[in-house]
Amino acid sequence: MGSGIPSERRRCEMAAVTSGAGRCRLSKVGAGRRPPPARVRVAVRLRPFVDGTAGADDTPCVRGLDSCSLEIANWRNHQETLKYQFDAFYGERSSQQDVYAGSVQPILRHLLEGQNASVLAYGPTGAGKTHTMLGSPEQPGVIPRALMDLLQLTREEGAEGRHWALSVTMSYLEIYQEKVLDLLDPASGDLVIREDCRGNILIPGLSHKPITSFADFERHFLPASRNRTVGATRLNQRSSRSHAVLLVKVDQRERLAPFRQREGKLYLIDLAGSEDNRRTGNKGLRLKESGAINTSLFVLGKVVDALHQGLPRVPYRDSKLTRLLQDSLGGSAHSILIANVAPEPCFYLDTLSALNFAARSKEVINRPFTNESLQLHVLAPVKLSQKELGPSEAKKARGPEEEKTGNPESPAPPASASQKFSPLQKLSSMDPAMLERLLSLDRLLGSQGTQGTPLLSTPRRERMVLMKTVEEKDLEIERLKMKQKELEAKVLAQEAVDPTERENCSPTMLLPLARRRVTVAKPLKKAVVIPLQLIQEQAASPNPDIHILKKNRKRKLEHLDASEPQEKAEDCWELQVSSGLLAHGRQKILQLLNEGSARDLRSLQRIGQKKAQLIVGCRELHGPFSQVEDLERVKVMSGKQLESFLKANILGLAAAGQRCGPS
């Protein structure tokens, strides 16, 4: 057989390598904000011939070349072979220890860093997946070896005196005909798969058993393994009819501040093998089980293809299996895929399909990160004696009932700012010896002349800043109280004023600060009816300060009919103001335009910040204004705006000037 690779396949492999390298470069660009990439590592294990299946002249269809590569016959051209390169290749003579130490054991350290890891066994039915994962009492597989080493690591890292306290829990489930079943609690029924706000996959209602030793693990795992669905086919007497997932969770809690928490998950997955029903002879229930297995594995292949090609949508939700493996493929886990293949020629197509799947999975990029959170350390209250508490705190501890019985002691003075934040009211329920040491330290600090009760749980600089802030707030409260008393005295003084003057007071007068919000209704406008004789006297009066309303009769045309228009008389009132008062108002506006600052100009109606600055600039550039209409000439405002500006300001300024004049 030749050793050349077909040119078409060579181009495909080069394209795959190029696309994978491109994705790696893109991921490194955002490495400052995103976790570093970690490619899915792929190992291939070739099982030996099964007794009774190998003929005298049968030759294996797969042959290993070295520790990382293998070759398989090309079904299109028997003179050529197809070569595959993986992270590891384990031949027929490799042991369980070789597979575990070479591929699985190195990823266990990531669990102690708060990261996730997963191990998947993939391959056709009868290729040895369950043997690789579980093994036998004489040759234990990946699961017992990983649990033994992981428990040993947690015991060493979580020993007394270490920085972290570790705990391990386990869960065991199977996916049977698209149903998630808890093997530790078979009566729980079909479970749902959820995703939390941080993107983590979780299963509500799944049993979690704490384990501290390998004996605890066996006590839970062995009975649960017997609950897994298996069946006999022509190719395997104990064929797995479901996908089994063992979840091991490692929780870490920091014993000292800042009390961080880490969570690492290990997924150990034994996938059911793809089946050719023509060779397995499945019928009835076995045929239905085979259809569900092949469907989920087909979706798994679609997910790997989508990740390999960089498609925008990855069909994780098309199957319960891929939904559960979302963290392992393209997610945040360190993933190991162990592809199991068989050497018999009758398994050639299944072996070729498994190798192609493994080659595509090798290009999938994951982004592991540390699952770490910061938890507040809540201190529980501790009951202390009256000697250890201050006088004010001892009074609070006695309660109101003891105060009512009569205490000859005088009431304690109000606590200072430092006493308000004493931590002695709340201490953690800790070791009595440690508590006694803290209390003795507190008494020692109190005897050295410190003000108030020392703050043991607060750093010195932070404590001083906090006390200073409290003192400033107290001074601010006292200042506001004094201001409120002044305003109240002012209001009491104004109440003694003549009622007529009180009616003319401005409604915008400041009211005293109320202790509670009171909604005051706006005063209603009053209409005053003046006798006609008084109006005539005011009109004839030469006093220019009197402004009256006169009633004029105007005629308004109302077209009731298009041919005969009819005139209708209508009464209307108009304001007549003396010309001297209007001239005085214009003079006040002109004076303010020439002499006022931008802040003074903003006190006028229709003048904002922008127009005020524009008026000041025009005044500095062209000199003082000769008349108010110059605002239109320098294009500060249009004619309509100028007319509205005069109507809004002229009467108010004129009236204010006349009120201030006599005084």
XYZ file of C-alpha atoms in Angstrom:
663
model
C 0.000 0.000 0.000
C 1.272 3.440 -0.899
C 1.944 6.101 1.670
C 0.802 9.098 -0.380
C -2.215 11.179 0.593
C -4.669 12.131 -2.178
C -4.223 15.680 -3.407
C -7.878 16.535 -2.691
C -7.635 15.425 0.927
C -4.298 17.199 1.279
C -5.936 20.480 0.232
C -8.796 19.916 2.691
C -6.365 19.269 5.546
C -4.299 22.337 4.662
C -7.469 24.457 4.591
C -8.512 23.103 7.997
C -5.107 23.850 9.494
C -5.116 27.347 7.973
C -8.607 28.152 9.283
C -7.703 26.848 12.724
C -4.559 28.966 12.808
C -6.567 32.012 11.777
C -8.963 31.514 14.661
C -6.053 31.214 17.063
C -4.626 34.529 15.881
C -8.004 36.247 16.225
C -8.408 34.934 19.757
C -4.982 36.235 20.752
C -5.910 39.738 19.621
C -8.482 40.061 22.402
C -6.434 38.173 24.960
C -6.400 41.238 27.183
C -10.153 41.008 27.710
C -10.921 37.368 26.926
C -9.547 34.178 28.504
C -6.646 32.534 26.663
C -7.667 29.833 24.168
C -7.202 26.124 24.835
C -7.667 23.662 21.979
C -9.549 20.428 22.503
C -6.924 17.699 22.895
C -7.636 14.461 21.042
C -6.227 11.010 21.786
C -6.972 7.834 19.791
C -6.946 4.389 21.384
C -6.862 1.245 19.300
C -8.192 -1.813 21.046
C -6.826 -5.307 20.270
C -8.719 -7.961 18.338
C -11.603 -9.465 20.296
C -11.266 -13.219 20.885
C -13.173 -15.213 18.321
C -13.587 -12.405 15.775
C -10.147 -12.411 14.171
C -9.479 -14.801 11.333
C -6.199 -16.362 10.460
C -5.538 -14.021 7.554
C -7.238 -10.865 8.920
C -5.034 -7.785 8.974
C -5.919 -4.677 10.987
C -7.382 -1.775 9.015
C -5.614 0.727 11.315
C -1.919 0.860 12.065
C -0.024 3.162 14.369
C 3.039 5.004 13.063
C 4.310 6.646 16.253
C 2.978 7.987 19.540
C 0.922 10.707 17.799
C 0.017 9.482 14.297
C -1.663 6.538 12.594
C -2.767 5.467 9.146
C -5.837 3.726 7.763
C -6.489 2.197 4.361
C -8.114 4.451 1.774
C -11.387 2.822 0.718
C -11.297 4.666 -2.607
C -7.811 3.492 -3.539
C -6.394 0.445 -1.801
C -2.891 1.416 -2.913
C -2.975 4.484 -0.663
C -3.403 5.157 3.036
C -4.870 8.073 4.955
C -2.676 9.499 7.705
C -3.964 11.268 10.816
C -2.047 13.321 13.375
C -3.392 13.655 16.925
C -2.124 14.686 20.341
C -1.620 11.051 21.402
C -2.060 7.558 19.966
C -2.334 4.455 22.148
C -1.865 1.153 20.375
C -3.113 -2.327 21.075
C -0.582 -2.944 23.835
C -1.192 0.299 25.747
C -2.501 -0.095 29.282
C -5.133 1.794 31.227
C -2.393 3.574 33.157
C -0.796 4.778 29.914
C -4.041 6.356 28.717
C -4.784 7.950 32.065
C -1.293 9.299 32.794
C -0.748 10.547 29.254
C -4.026 12.400 28.635
C -6.291 12.683 31.691
C -4.080 13.193 34.729
C -2.522 16.531 33.539
C -5.903 18.316 33.481
C -6.825 17.561 37.109
C -4.703 20.451 38.390
C -7.031 22.902 36.622
C -9.846 21.933 39.005
C -7.879 23.329 41.953
C -7.555 26.612 40.027
C -11.345 26.945 39.784
C -11.563 25.866 36.125
C -13.650 23.183 34.409
C -12.417 20.045 32.662
C -14.087 17.266 30.707
C -13.125 13.847 29.346
C -15.208 12.311 26.535
C -15.009 8.737 25.284
C -16.197 8.560 21.656
C -16.367 5.732 19.140
C -18.556 3.075 17.539
C -20.305 0.416 19.569
C -17.971 -2.322 20.715
C -14.813 -0.175 20.389
C -14.036 -0.153 24.138
C -15.358 3.190 25.396
C -16.833 1.866 28.636
C -13.679 -0.182 29.264
C -11.583 2.976 28.863
C -13.763 4.982 31.246
C -14.671 2.344 33.875
C -12.303 -0.584 33.322
C -12.397 -3.585 35.623
C -11.273 -4.338 39.185
C -7.963 -5.631 37.797
C -7.564 -2.759 35.289
C -9.413 0.341 36.578
C -10.240 2.941 33.969
C -10.203 6.708 33.790
C -13.064 7.366 36.249
C -11.734 5.467 39.298
C -8.159 6.626 38.711
C -9.225 10.282 38.315
C -11.377 10.179 41.454
C -8.603 8.576 43.470
C -6.053 11.208 42.469
C -8.509 14.111 42.778
C -9.532 13.157 46.316
C -5.884 12.826 47.264
C -5.167 16.310 45.867
C -8.087 17.859 47.742
C -6.994 16.256 51.007
C -3.498 17.682 50.612
C -4.579 21.165 49.516
C -7.417 21.423 52.053
C -5.447 20.207 55.053
C -5.543 22.143 58.314
C -3.412 25.254 58.099
C -3.679 25.601 54.314
C -5.099 28.699 52.654
C -8.175 26.991 51.151
C -10.840 24.635 52.489
C -11.947 22.113 49.824
C -15.026 19.933 49.447
C -15.966 17.437 46.705
C -19.443 16.400 45.539
C -20.525 14.005 42.795
C -23.547 13.613 40.508
C -24.286 10.825 38.040
C -26.826 10.974 35.223
C -27.685 9.406 31.888
C -29.351 10.675 28.710
C -31.683 7.921 27.571
C -33.904 8.610 24.554
C -33.549 12.393 25.043
C -34.447 12.156 28.730
C -32.083 13.305 31.492
C -32.307 10.744 34.319
C -30.604 10.939 37.716
C -28.844 7.613 38.362
C -28.362 8.447 42.051
C -32.120 9.028 42.406
C -33.954 7.116 39.632
C -37.373 8.152 40.958
C -36.757 11.848 40.179
C -37.902 11.471 36.552
C -36.906 13.521 33.529
C -34.825 16.570 34.472
C -34.440 19.819 32.572
C -31.198 21.499 31.508
C -30.902 25.209 32.311
C -28.377 27.983 31.799
C -27.692 30.639 34.426
C -26.937 34.330 33.888
C -23.190 33.640 33.602
C -23.621 31.015 30.876
C -23.018 27.974 33.099
C -25.014 24.822 32.309
C -26.883 23.396 35.303
C -29.582 20.794 35.992
C -32.069 21.743 38.749
C -33.070 18.807 40.933
C -29.937 16.763 40.234
C -28.615 14.881 43.285
C -25.244 15.953 44.723
C -23.502 13.538 47.089
C -20.543 14.767 49.184
C -17.529 12.464 49.105
C -14.337 12.632 51.165
C -12.693 9.317 50.266
C -12.688 6.745 47.502
C -14.829 4.461 49.670
C -17.535 7.152 49.735
C -17.328 7.383 45.950
C -17.750 3.615 45.483
C -20.659 3.565 47.936
C -22.607 5.974 45.698
C -21.216 5.137 42.258
C -21.517 1.335 42.140
C -25.280 1.178 42.892
C -25.881 4.055 40.474
C -23.951 2.257 37.703
C -26.350 -0.656 37.963
C -29.199 1.779 37.186
C -27.709 2.643 33.799
C -29.551 1.239 30.795
C -27.624 -1.514 28.970
C -28.705 -4.143 26.449
C -27.404 -7.027 24.350
C -26.800 -6.718 20.609
C -25.012 -8.878 18.060
C -21.829 -6.815 18.493
C -21.834 -6.337 22.279
C -23.475 -8.304 25.074
C -23.504 -5.271 27.389
C -24.019 -2.386 24.996
C -24.607 1.038 26.569
C -28.029 2.291 25.514
C -27.523 5.792 26.947
C -24.906 8.496 27.398
C -23.557 8.504 30.958
C -22.145 11.658 32.571
C -20.331 11.702 35.916
C -20.060 15.246 37.319
C -17.504 15.893 40.069
C -17.574 19.370 41.607
C -14.706 20.797 43.677
C -15.669 23.768 45.892
C -12.943 25.887 47.456
C -13.427 28.485 50.177
C -10.694 30.803 51.373
C -10.168 30.644 55.111
C -8.841 34.212 55.418
C -9.798 37.554 53.926
C -10.951 38.346 51.274
C -12.844 35.002 51.601
C -12.879 34.068 47.916
C -14.761 31.062 46.543
C -13.805 28.869 43.602
C -15.716 26.148 41.825
C -14.241 23.615 39.417
C -16.226 20.914 37.589
C -14.980 17.675 36.073
C -17.181 15.975 33.459
C -16.401 12.311 32.804
C -18.577 11.291 29.833
C -19.085 7.812 28.403
C -20.922 8.292 25.111
C -23.031 5.550 23.608
C -21.631 4.242 20.337
C -23.096 4.827 16.918
C -24.769 1.686 15.564
C -25.448 0.185 12.160
C -28.749 -1.581 12.699
C -28.041 -3.953 9.791
C -25.126 -5.419 11.736
C -26.465 -5.105 15.277
C -29.838 -6.662 14.422
C -31.770 -4.183 16.559
C -35.546 -4.510 16.631
C -38.349 -2.991 18.639
C -37.078 -1.128 21.694
C -33.436 -1.618 20.726
C -34.144 -0.031 17.344
C -35.774 2.982 19.026
C -32.820 3.319 21.395
C -30.408 3.117 18.483
C -32.295 5.864 16.642
C -32.068 8.208 19.646
C -28.341 7.468 20.053
C -27.548 8.055 16.383
C -29.612 11.267 16.343
C -27.770 12.754 19.302
C -24.386 11.762 17.837
C -25.392 13.303 14.505
C -26.174 16.601 16.265
C -22.841 16.293 18.064
C -21.143 16.059 14.672
C -23.046 19.146 13.480
C -21.871 21.084 16.545
C -18.248 20.137 15.903
C -18.599 21.075 12.216
C -20.112 24.454 13.124
C -17.288 25.176 15.562
C -14.695 23.936 13.061
C -16.033 26.163 10.276
C -16.670 29.177 12.538
C -20.390 29.373 11.761
C -22.406 32.065 13.592
C -24.923 29.550 14.988
C -23.912 26.398 16.809
C -26.857 23.959 17.228
C -26.316 23.152 20.918
C -30.047 23.128 21.647
C -30.899 20.528 19.025
C -30.107 17.695 21.453
C -29.901 17.138 25.203
C -26.410 15.698 24.766
C -24.983 18.736 22.963
C -26.767 21.055 25.376
C -24.995 19.339 28.254
C -21.670 19.345 26.368
C -21.918 23.064 25.564
C -19.258 23.812 28.161
C -16.943 21.062 26.871
C -17.031 21.909 23.147
C -16.427 25.566 22.412
C -17.063 26.542 26.051
C -14.903 27.135 29.105
C -13.506 23.686 29.886
C -10.214 21.923 29.299
C -11.482 19.077 27.112
C -9.972 15.697 26.277
C -11.554 13.525 23.580
C -10.554 9.853 23.610
C -11.612 8.299 20.306
C -11.827 4.515 20.567
C -11.430 2.553 17.320
C -11.457 -1.155 16.441
C -8.901 -2.903 14.200
C -11.304 -5.385 12.515
C -12.033 -4.758 8.823
C -15.746 -5.049 9.532
C -15.456 -1.867 11.636
C -13.658 0.023 8.848
C -16.418 2.548 8.058
C -17.149 3.208 11.736
C -13.437 3.637 12.444
C -13.009 6.031 9.510
C -16.005 8.081 10.679
C -14.639 8.243 14.250
C -11.211 9.387 12.999
C -12.757 12.120 10.851
C -14.820 13.309 13.838
C -11.700 13.352 16.006
C -9.770 15.305 13.360
C -12.491 17.984 13.264
C -12.733 18.117 17.049
C -9.017 18.843 17.248
C -9.648 22.285 15.742
C -12.291 23.318 18.303
C -11.135 26.160 20.551
C -12.272 26.501 24.184
C -11.651 29.429 26.514
C -11.266 28.199 30.102
C -11.472 30.742 32.908
C -11.414 30.664 36.698
C -14.858 30.477 38.343
C -14.110 32.714 41.311
C -16.423 34.874 43.381
C -15.999 37.101 46.398
C -18.367 36.487 49.301
C -18.958 38.864 52.179
C -17.971 37.344 55.510
C -21.075 37.859 57.669
C -20.317 38.128 61.368
C -22.778 36.565 63.780
C -23.704 38.424 66.996
C -22.002 37.266 70.206
C -23.375 37.958 73.677
C -20.724 39.718 75.769
C -20.589 40.701 79.401
C -21.264 44.237 80.621
C -17.596 44.748 81.481
C -16.565 43.997 77.916
C -19.299 46.268 76.543
C -19.225 50.040 76.915
C -21.723 51.822 79.212
C -24.007 52.795 76.326
C -23.808 49.324 74.764
C -24.518 47.650 78.125
C -27.623 49.781 78.456
C -28.796 48.634 75.030
C -28.080 45.010 75.920
C -30.210 45.186 79.101
C -33.290 46.007 77.048
C -36.304 48.209 77.822
C -37.818 45.860 80.426
C -34.841 46.146 82.768
C -34.832 49.924 82.342
C -38.486 50.125 83.435
C -37.729 48.241 86.688
C -35.710 51.197 87.829
C -31.981 51.689 87.625
C -30.356 54.042 90.147
C -27.564 54.832 87.739
C -27.787 58.057 85.794
C -28.419 57.831 82.039
C -25.266 57.427 80.019
C -24.177 60.310 77.788
C -24.796 59.961 74.064
C -22.280 57.769 72.302
C -19.624 59.437 70.198
C -19.049 58.756 66.523
C -16.525 56.049 67.234
C -18.859 54.259 69.666
C -21.624 54.058 67.065
C -19.522 51.753 64.913
C -18.213 49.415 67.589
C -17.709 45.881 66.257
C -18.102 44.365 69.686
C -21.837 44.141 69.058
C -21.193 41.572 66.318
C -18.409 38.977 66.375
C -18.190 35.681 64.534
C -18.982 32.484 66.363
C -15.373 31.419 66.458
C -13.124 29.399 68.690
C -13.400 30.508 72.373
C -9.624 30.887 72.653
C -9.518 33.173 69.621
C -12.469 35.184 70.963
C -10.730 35.619 74.326
C -7.592 36.892 72.573
C -9.607 39.442 70.594
C -11.345 40.694 73.725
C -8.068 41.028 75.610
C -6.628 42.982 72.691
C -9.658 45.273 72.757
C -9.228 45.921 76.489
C -5.533 46.635 75.953
C -6.273 49.183 73.244
C -8.940 50.803 75.408
C -6.509 51.200 78.319
C -4.062 53.132 76.104
C -6.339 56.159 75.911
C -8.040 55.697 72.565
C -11.280 57.587 72.073
C -14.337 55.389 72.250
C -14.363 51.672 71.604
C -11.672 50.523 69.135
C -12.814 49.272 65.769
C -11.166 45.877 65.510
C -12.689 44.975 62.155
C -11.765 48.274 60.427
C -8.270 49.416 59.331
C -6.964 52.521 61.123
C -6.967 54.843 58.100
C -10.466 53.802 57.079
C -11.641 54.211 60.673
C -10.317 57.778 60.905
C -11.923 58.745 57.593
C -15.226 57.292 58.752
C -15.135 59.174 62.056
C -14.274 62.435 60.301
C -17.176 61.967 57.895
C -19.588 61.416 60.779
C -18.376 64.569 62.541
C -18.845 66.621 59.372
C -22.380 65.294 58.988
C -23.172 66.230 62.599
C -21.917 69.792 62.035
C -24.012 70.047 58.868
C -27.119 68.938 60.768
C -26.498 71.541 63.495
C -26.060 74.268 60.875
C -29.348 73.332 59.209
C -31.133 73.386 62.557
C -29.854 76.919 63.277
C -30.954 78.079 59.844
C -34.408 76.613 60.399
C -34.743 78.493 63.718
C -33.789 81.759 61.996
C -36.385 81.231 59.292
C -39.063 80.415 61.859
C -38.247 83.603 63.796
C -38.446 85.628 60.586
C -41.865 84.206 59.756
C -43.152 84.954 63.277
C -41.962 88.548 62.883
C -43.752 88.900 59.554
C -47.011 87.642 61.024
C -47.241 90.844 63.104
C -47.211 93.054 59.968
C -50.367 94.897 58.832
C -52.769 92.565 56.977
C -52.773 94.841 53.917
C -48.993 94.624 53.644
C -49.156 90.885 54.167
C -51.429 90.544 51.133
C -48.916 92.434 48.970
C -46.067 90.173 50.019
C -44.401 88.205 47.233
C -45.692 84.644 46.957
C -42.142 83.483 46.424
C -41.191 84.225 50.042
C -39.187 81.423 51.658
C -41.206 79.329 54.052
C -39.680 77.735 57.151
C -38.360 74.223 56.859
C -41.104 71.844 57.848
C -40.504 68.668 59.731
C -42.702 66.878 57.267
C -43.650 67.608 53.704
C -46.860 69.647 53.422
C -48.466 70.297 50.062
C -49.656 73.919 49.868
C -52.318 74.761 47.303
C -51.731 77.719 45.000
C -53.817 80.827 45.841
C -56.827 81.280 43.612
C -57.016 84.379 41.413
C -59.668 86.877 42.524
C -61.723 89.053 40.205
C -62.545 92.529 41.650
C -65.610 94.395 40.268
C -65.032 98.149 40.273
C -68.027 100.535 39.986
C -68.321 102.468 36.743
C -68.093 105.795 38.563
C -64.744 104.823 40.129
C -63.411 103.792 36.748
C -64.357 107.138 35.256
C -62.634 108.924 38.130
C -59.477 106.935 37.581
C -59.536 107.659 33.845
C -59.850 111.394 34.497
C -57.140 111.356 37.167
C -53.797 112.837 36.049
C -51.822 110.274 38.098
C -49.639 108.402 35.597
C -49.138 105.459 37.928
C -52.756 104.339 37.599
C -53.403 101.771 34.889
C -56.975 100.857 34.017
C -58.785 98.431 31.826
C -61.138 100.065 29.294
C -63.996 98.433 27.543
C -63.985 98.974 23.775
C -66.597 97.888 21.363
C -65.182 96.310 18.248
C -67.075 94.979 15.301
C -66.233 91.541 14.097
C -67.464 90.175 10.781
C -69.003 86.770 11.013
C -69.896 85.127 7.731
C -73.114 83.404 8.409
C -73.936 83.256 4.734
C -71.626 83.546 1.784
C -73.938 85.992 -0.026
C -74.965 88.252 2.952
C -72.171 88.992 5.423
C -73.502 90.192 8.807
C -71.663 92.380 11.305
C -71.686 91.446 14.975
C -70.553 93.684 17.802
C -68.287 92.170 20.471
C -67.107 93.624 23.754
C -63.412 93.266 24.622
C -61.055 94.644 27.270
C -57.626 96.092 26.573
C -54.870 97.401 28.861
C -53.992 101.065 28.542
C -50.648 102.095 30.061
C -49.215 105.549 30.113
C -46.506 106.262 27.569
C -44.187 107.537 30.281
C -44.273 104.200 32.059
C -43.478 102.357 28.808
C -40.598 104.705 28.082
C -39.270 104.173 31.586
C -39.364 100.403 31.053
C -37.485 100.677 27.753
C -34.871 102.842 29.458
C -34.379 100.216 32.197
C -33.946 97.426 29.577
C -31.460 99.553 27.590
C -29.499 100.320 30.759
C -29.324 96.624 31.635
C -28.195 95.739 28.092
C -25.328 98.280 28.253
C -24.184 97.825 31.850
C -25.337 94.399 32.997
C -23.171 91.293 33.050
C -24.099 87.982 31.465
C -25.566 86.859 34.758
C -27.717 90.027 34.995
C -28.905 89.589 31.420
C -30.053 86.038 32.167
C -32.500 87.499 34.722
C -34.510 88.913 31.797
C -37.282 86.916 30.198
C -36.456 85.216 26.854
C -32.684 85.596 27.502
C -30.638 82.455 28.088
C -26.952 81.721 28.539
C -26.171 81.770 24.819
C -27.981 85.044 24.064
C -26.527 86.719 27.161
C -22.985 85.922 26.025
C -23.853 87.090 22.491
C -25.138 90.439 23.802
C -22.003 90.993 25.897
C -19.814 90.158 22.910
C -21.685 92.560 20.580
C -21.439 95.282 23.219
C -17.682 94.841 23.493
C -17.305 94.769 19.700
C -19.675 97.563 18.558
C -20.016 99.681 21.694
C -23.128 100.373 23.796
C -26.613 99.993 22.359
C -28.433 103.247 21.475
C -31.870 101.656 21.578
C -33.431 98.313 22.340
C -34.155 97.677 18.640
C -30.385 97.403 18.031
C -30.684 93.785 19.161
C -32.379 93.036 15.857
C -29.729 94.981 13.908
C -26.817 92.961 15.329
C -28.854 89.776 14.705
C -29.094 88.771 18.342
C -32.790 88.093 17.866
C -35.380 88.457 15.120
C -38.197 90.998 14.959
C -40.788 88.642 16.415
C -38.420 87.589 19.171
C -37.701 91.262 19.993
C -41.424 92.035 20.233
C -41.986 89.065 22.532
C -38.931 90.091 24.588
C -40.305 93.635 25.132
C -43.773 92.396 26.080
C -42.291 90.001 28.632
C -39.887 92.455 30.312
C -40.947 96.101 29.853
C -43.841 96.219 32.329
C -42.033 94.186 34.986
C -38.898 96.350 34.930
C -40.927 99.573 34.859
C -43.044 98.509 37.806
C -39.999 97.362 39.763
C -38.286 100.677 39.076
C -41.278 102.637 40.316
C -41.538 100.543 43.472
C -37.887 101.082 44.250
C -38.017 104.795 43.382
C -39.999 106.171 46.294
C -38.211 103.991 48.797
